[in-house]
Amino acid sequence: MSNLRLPDPSFGDNFETALRRFFSPTVFDGEAAQQLKMRIDVTENEKAYAVKADIPGVKKEDIHVQVDGNMVSIRAETRSEKETRGEGDRVLRSERQYGTIARSFSLAQDVDAAGVQAKYADGVLSLELPKKSPANASRIAVQ
């Protein structure tokens, strides 16, 4: 067997499934190879926003967080590591992806960039984004 085939339960009995049986899976990899994705959870309380972002397989040195007002941008670079194979071994399928993954989103209130805390452990980036206190309206005396 020259190629490793993985069953895909999301496909039903249709023409494309029939084609997949006859051709190598690499012919249709454009659809199967998904973009790198970053899944996030955002919560808030009266003082701050908390963000948890799944970024597995990334070194903390390769994660960049930028805060500008109420905009938050997270970017991470995954790098390929040199594969070593034994003599006569060949790669049948490689699904690990390498490249840049990024996510930007806006919050309802500006963030105090000086107080942002970021931690990365077990593939999860945790951000603590304190809310910027709104400028107090000053009353103008009319003379």
PDB file of C-alpha atoms in Angstrom:
ATOM      1  CA  MET A   1       0.000   0.000   0.000  1.00  0.00           C
ATOM      2  CA  SER A   2       1.630   3.223  -1.132  1.00  0.00           C
ATOM      3  CA  ASN A   3      -0.537   5.742   0.750  1.00  0.00           C
ATOM      4  CA  LEU A   4      -2.056   5.866   4.188  1.00  0.00           C
ATOM      5  CA  ARG A   5      -5.781   6.564   4.006  1.00  0.00           C
ATOM      6  CA  LEU A   6      -7.748   7.863   6.943  1.00  0.00           C
ATOM      7  CA  PRO A   7     -11.508   7.428   7.125  1.00  0.00           C
ATOM      8  CA  ASP A   8     -13.380  10.701   7.159  1.00  0.00           C
ATOM      9  CA  PRO A   9     -16.834  10.342   8.773  1.00  0.00           C
ATOM     10  CA  SER A  10     -17.944  13.796   7.597  1.00  0.00           C
ATOM     11  CA  PHE A  11     -18.300  12.596   4.000  1.00  0.00           C
ATOM     12  CA  GLY A  12     -21.353  10.637   2.969  1.00  0.00           C
ATOM     13  CA  ASP A  13     -21.889   8.440  -0.068  1.00  0.00           C
ATOM     14  CA  ASN A  14     -21.493  10.904  -2.886  1.00  0.00           C
ATOM     15  CA  PHE A  15     -19.421  11.410  -6.006  1.00  0.00           C
ATOM     16  CA  GLU A  16     -16.503  12.964  -4.122  1.00  0.00           C
ATOM     17  CA  THR A  17     -16.320   9.964  -1.789  1.00  0.00           C
ATOM     18  CA  ALA A  18     -16.159   7.671  -4.808  1.00  0.00           C
ATOM     19  CA  LEU A  19     -13.320   9.746  -6.250  1.00  0.00           C
ATOM     20  CA  ARG A  20     -11.456   9.613  -2.951  1.00  0.00           C
ATOM     21  CA  ARG A  21     -11.498   5.826  -3.110  1.00  0.00           C
ATOM     22  CA  PHE A  22      -9.739   5.815  -6.501  1.00  0.00           C
ATOM     23  CA  PHE A  23      -7.266   8.660  -6.117  1.00  0.00           C
ATOM     24  CA  SER A  24      -4.604   9.443  -3.582  1.00  0.00           C
ATOM     25  CA  PRO A  25      -5.805  11.625  -0.674  1.00  0.00           C
ATOM     26  CA  THR A  26      -3.124  14.179  -1.562  1.00  0.00           C
ATOM     27  CA  VAL A  27      -5.121  15.146  -4.682  1.00  0.00           C
ATOM     28  CA  PHE A  28      -7.837  16.668  -2.471  1.00  0.00           C
ATOM     29  CA  ASP A  29      -5.634  17.985   0.333  1.00  0.00           C
ATOM     30  CA  GLY A  30      -6.494  21.618  -0.447  1.00  0.00           C
ATOM     31  CA  GLU A  31      -9.821  21.070   1.244  1.00  0.00           C
ATOM     32  CA  ALA A  32      -8.595  18.713   3.937  1.00  0.00           C
ATOM     33  CA  ALA A  33      -5.600  20.774   5.005  1.00  0.00           C
ATOM     34  CA  GLN A  34      -7.212  23.304   7.280  1.00  0.00           C
ATOM     35  CA  GLN A  35      -5.718  26.635   8.108  1.00  0.00           C
ATOM     36  CA  LEU A  36      -3.995  26.889  11.453  1.00  0.00           C
ATOM     37  CA  LYS A  37      -6.657  27.972  13.904  1.00  0.00           C
ATOM     38  CA  MET A  38      -6.512  29.759  17.221  1.00  0.00           C
ATOM     39  CA  ARG A  39      -9.515  29.203  19.448  1.00  0.00           C
ATOM     40  CA  ILE A  40     -10.139  31.792  22.137  1.00  0.00           C
ATOM     41  CA  ASP A  41     -12.390  32.313  25.151  1.00  0.00           C
ATOM     42  CA  VAL A  42     -13.025  35.859  26.389  1.00  0.00           C
ATOM     43  CA  THR A  43     -14.607  36.649  29.747  1.00  0.00           C
ATOM     44  CA  GLU A  44     -14.996  39.911  31.614  1.00  0.00           C
ATOM     45  CA  ASN A  45     -15.697  41.328  35.037  1.00  0.00           C
ATOM     46  CA  GLU A  46     -15.980  44.946  36.121  1.00  0.00           C
ATOM     47  CA  LYS A  47     -12.186  45.401  36.288  1.00  0.00           C
ATOM     48  CA  ALA A  48     -10.707  43.342  33.455  1.00  0.00           C
ATOM     49  CA  TYR A  49     -11.068  41.018  30.485  1.00  0.00           C
ATOM     50  CA  ALA A  50      -9.595  37.523  30.579  1.00  0.00           C
ATOM     51  CA  VAL A  51      -8.570  35.765  27.371  1.00  0.00           C
ATOM     52  CA  LYS A  52      -7.524  32.150  26.952  1.00  0.00           C
ATOM     53  CA  ALA A  53      -6.125  31.190  23.550  1.00  0.00           C
ATOM     54  CA  ASP A  54      -5.252  27.656  22.457  1.00  0.00           C
ATOM     55  CA  ILE A  55      -1.861  27.766  20.733  1.00  0.00           C
ATOM     56  CA  PRO A  56      -0.366  24.278  21.083  1.00  0.00           C
ATOM     57  CA  GLY A  57       3.115  23.444  19.878  1.00  0.00           C
ATOM     58  CA  VAL A  58       4.447  27.007  20.029  1.00  0.00           C
ATOM     59  CA  LYS A  59       7.353  28.313  22.077  1.00  0.00           C
ATOM     60  CA  LYS A  60       6.484  31.271  24.288  1.00  0.00           C
ATOM     61  CA  GLU A  61       9.252  33.288  22.621  1.00  0.00           C
ATOM     62  CA  ASP A  62       7.344  32.984  19.335  1.00  0.00           C
ATOM     63  CA  ILE A  63       4.103  34.501  20.687  1.00  0.00           C
ATOM     64  CA  HIS A  64       3.481  38.217  20.158  1.00  0.00           C
ATOM     65  CA  VAL A  65       0.617  40.107  21.821  1.00  0.00           C
ATOM     66  CA  GLN A  66      -0.237  43.685  20.918  1.00  0.00           C
ATOM     67  CA  VAL A  67      -2.850  45.912  22.556  1.00  0.00           C
ATOM     68  CA  ASP A  68      -3.940  49.196  20.994  1.00  0.00           C
ATOM     69  CA  GLY A  69      -6.926  50.806  22.703  1.00  0.00           C
ATOM     70  CA  ASN A  70      -9.651  48.178  22.551  1.00  0.00           C
ATOM     71  CA  MET A  71      -7.947  46.099  19.813  1.00  0.00           C
ATOM     72  CA  VAL A  72      -6.062  42.964  20.833  1.00  0.00           C
ATOM     73  CA  SER A  73      -3.835  41.076  18.384  1.00  0.00           C
ATOM     74  CA  ILE A  74      -2.209  37.716  19.049  1.00  0.00           C
ATOM     75  CA  ARG A  75       0.314  36.248  16.612  1.00  0.00           C
ATOM     76  CA  ALA A  76       2.362  33.082  16.960  1.00  0.00           C
ATOM     77  CA  GLU A  77       4.856  31.366  14.701  1.00  0.00           C
ATOM     78  CA  THR A  78       5.125  27.611  14.556  1.00  0.00           C
ATOM     79  CA  ARG A  79       8.380  26.346  13.159  1.00  0.00           C
ATOM     80  CA  SER A  80       9.120  23.072  11.494  1.00  0.00           C
ATOM     81  CA  GLU A  81      11.572  20.801  13.159  1.00  0.00           C
ATOM     82  CA  LYS A  82      13.886  18.634  11.124  1.00  0.00           C
ATOM     83  CA  GLU A  83      12.444  15.152  10.821  1.00  0.00           C
ATOM     84  CA  THR A  84      14.802  12.262  11.155  1.00  0.00           C
ATOM     85  CA  ARG A  85      13.871   9.015   9.508  1.00  0.00           C
ATOM     86  CA  GLY A  86      15.545   5.660   9.669  1.00  0.00           C
ATOM     87  CA  GLU A  87      17.148   4.196   6.599  1.00  0.00           C
ATOM     88  CA  GLY A  88      14.468   3.107   4.143  1.00  0.00           C
ATOM     89  CA  ASP A  89      11.664   4.875   6.043  1.00  0.00           C
ATOM     90  CA  ARG A  90       9.287   7.148   4.181  1.00  0.00           C
ATOM     91  CA  VAL A  91       6.596   9.553   5.305  1.00  0.00           C
ATOM     92  CA  LEU A  92       3.125   8.223   4.523  1.00  0.00           C
ATOM     93  CA  ARG A  93       1.193  11.217   5.818  1.00  0.00           C
ATOM     94  CA  SER A  94       2.132  14.428   7.573  1.00  0.00           C
ATOM     95  CA  GLU A  95      -0.677  16.516   9.102  1.00  0.00           C
ATOM     96  CA  ARG A  96       1.328  18.751  11.395  1.00  0.00           C
ATOM     97  CA  GLN A  97       1.257  22.279  10.043  1.00  0.00           C
ATOM     98  CA  TYR A  98       3.811  25.031  10.299  1.00  0.00           C
ATOM     99  CA  GLY A  99       3.467  28.734   9.725  1.00  0.00           C
ATOM    100  CA  THR A 100       1.963  31.815  11.332  1.00  0.00           C
ATOM    101  CA  ILE A 101      -1.277  31.852  13.229  1.00  0.00           C
ATOM    102  CA  ALA A 102      -2.944  35.154  14.142  1.00  0.00           C
ATOM    103  CA  ARG A 103      -6.129  36.424  15.709  1.00  0.00           C
ATOM    104  CA  SER A 104      -7.342  39.997  16.274  1.00  0.00           C
ATOM    105  CA  PHE A 105     -10.476  41.156  18.026  1.00  0.00           C
ATOM    106  CA  SER A 106     -11.936  44.264  19.605  1.00  0.00           C
ATOM    107  CA  LEU A 107     -13.339  44.670  23.098  1.00  0.00           C
ATOM    108  CA  ALA A 108     -16.114  46.941  24.285  1.00  0.00           C
ATOM    109  CA  GLN A 109     -13.765  49.061  26.406  1.00  0.00           C
ATOM    110  CA  ASP A 110     -10.162  50.232  26.052  1.00  0.00           C
ATOM    111  CA  VAL A 111      -7.457  48.191  27.766  1.00  0.00           C
ATOM    112  CA  ASP A 112      -4.797  49.587  30.092  1.00  0.00           C
ATOM    113  CA  ALA A 113      -1.800  48.302  28.105  1.00  0.00           C
ATOM    114  CA  ALA A 114       0.627  48.954  30.980  1.00  0.00           C
ATOM    115  CA  GLY A 115      -1.179  46.461  33.217  1.00  0.00           C
ATOM    116  CA  VAL A 116      -1.554  43.563  30.766  1.00  0.00           C
ATOM    117  CA  GLN A 117      -0.291  40.205  32.037  1.00  0.00           C
ATOM    118  CA  ALA A 118       0.408  37.232  29.768  1.00  0.00           C
ATOM    119  CA  LYS A 119       1.194  33.627  30.725  1.00  0.00           C
ATOM    120  CA  TYR A 120       1.747  30.601  28.500  1.00  0.00           C
ATOM    121  CA  ALA A 121       1.508  27.060  29.840  1.00  0.00           C
ATOM    122  CA  ASP A 122       0.486  23.706  28.368  1.00  0.00           C
ATOM    123  CA  GLY A 123      -0.357  25.219  24.974  1.00  0.00           C
ATOM    124  CA  VAL A 124      -2.718  27.860  26.398  1.00  0.00           C
ATOM    125  CA  LEU A 125      -1.991  31.591  26.381  1.00  0.00           C
ATOM    126  CA  SER A 126      -3.746  33.389  29.256  1.00  0.00           C
ATOM    127  CA  LEU A 127      -4.120  37.164  29.087  1.00  0.00           C
ATOM    128  CA  GLU A 128      -5.323  39.441  31.860  1.00  0.00           C
ATOM    129  CA  LEU A 129      -6.402  42.721  30.235  1.00  0.00           C
ATOM    130  CA  PRO A 130      -7.320  45.407  32.794  1.00  0.00           C
ATOM    131  CA  LYS A 131      -9.934  47.883  31.644  1.00  0.00           C
ATOM    132  CA  LYS A 132      -8.856  51.470  31.299  1.00  0.00           C
ATOM    133  CA  SER A 133     -10.763  53.676  33.687  1.00  0.00           C
ATOM    134  CA  PRO A 134     -12.964  56.073  31.750  1.00  0.00           C
ATOM    135  CA  ALA A 135     -11.942  59.691  31.920  1.00  0.00           C
ATOM    136  CA  ASN A 136     -14.056  61.487  34.462  1.00  0.00           C
ATOM    137  CA  ALA A 137     -16.242  64.134  32.934  1.00  0.00           C
ATOM    138  CA  SER A 138     -15.392  67.522  34.341  1.00  0.00           C
ATOM    139  CA  ARG A 139     -18.050  70.090  34.993  1.00  0.00           C
ATOM    140  CA  ILE A 140     -17.491  73.470  33.425  1.00  0.00           C
ATOM    141  CA  ALA A 141     -18.735  76.470  35.360  1.00  0.00           C
ATOM    142  CA  VAL A 142     -20.597  78.908  33.168  1.00  0.00           C
ATOM    143  CA  GLN A 143     -19.946  82.572  33.997  1.00  0.00           C
TER     144      GLN A 143
END
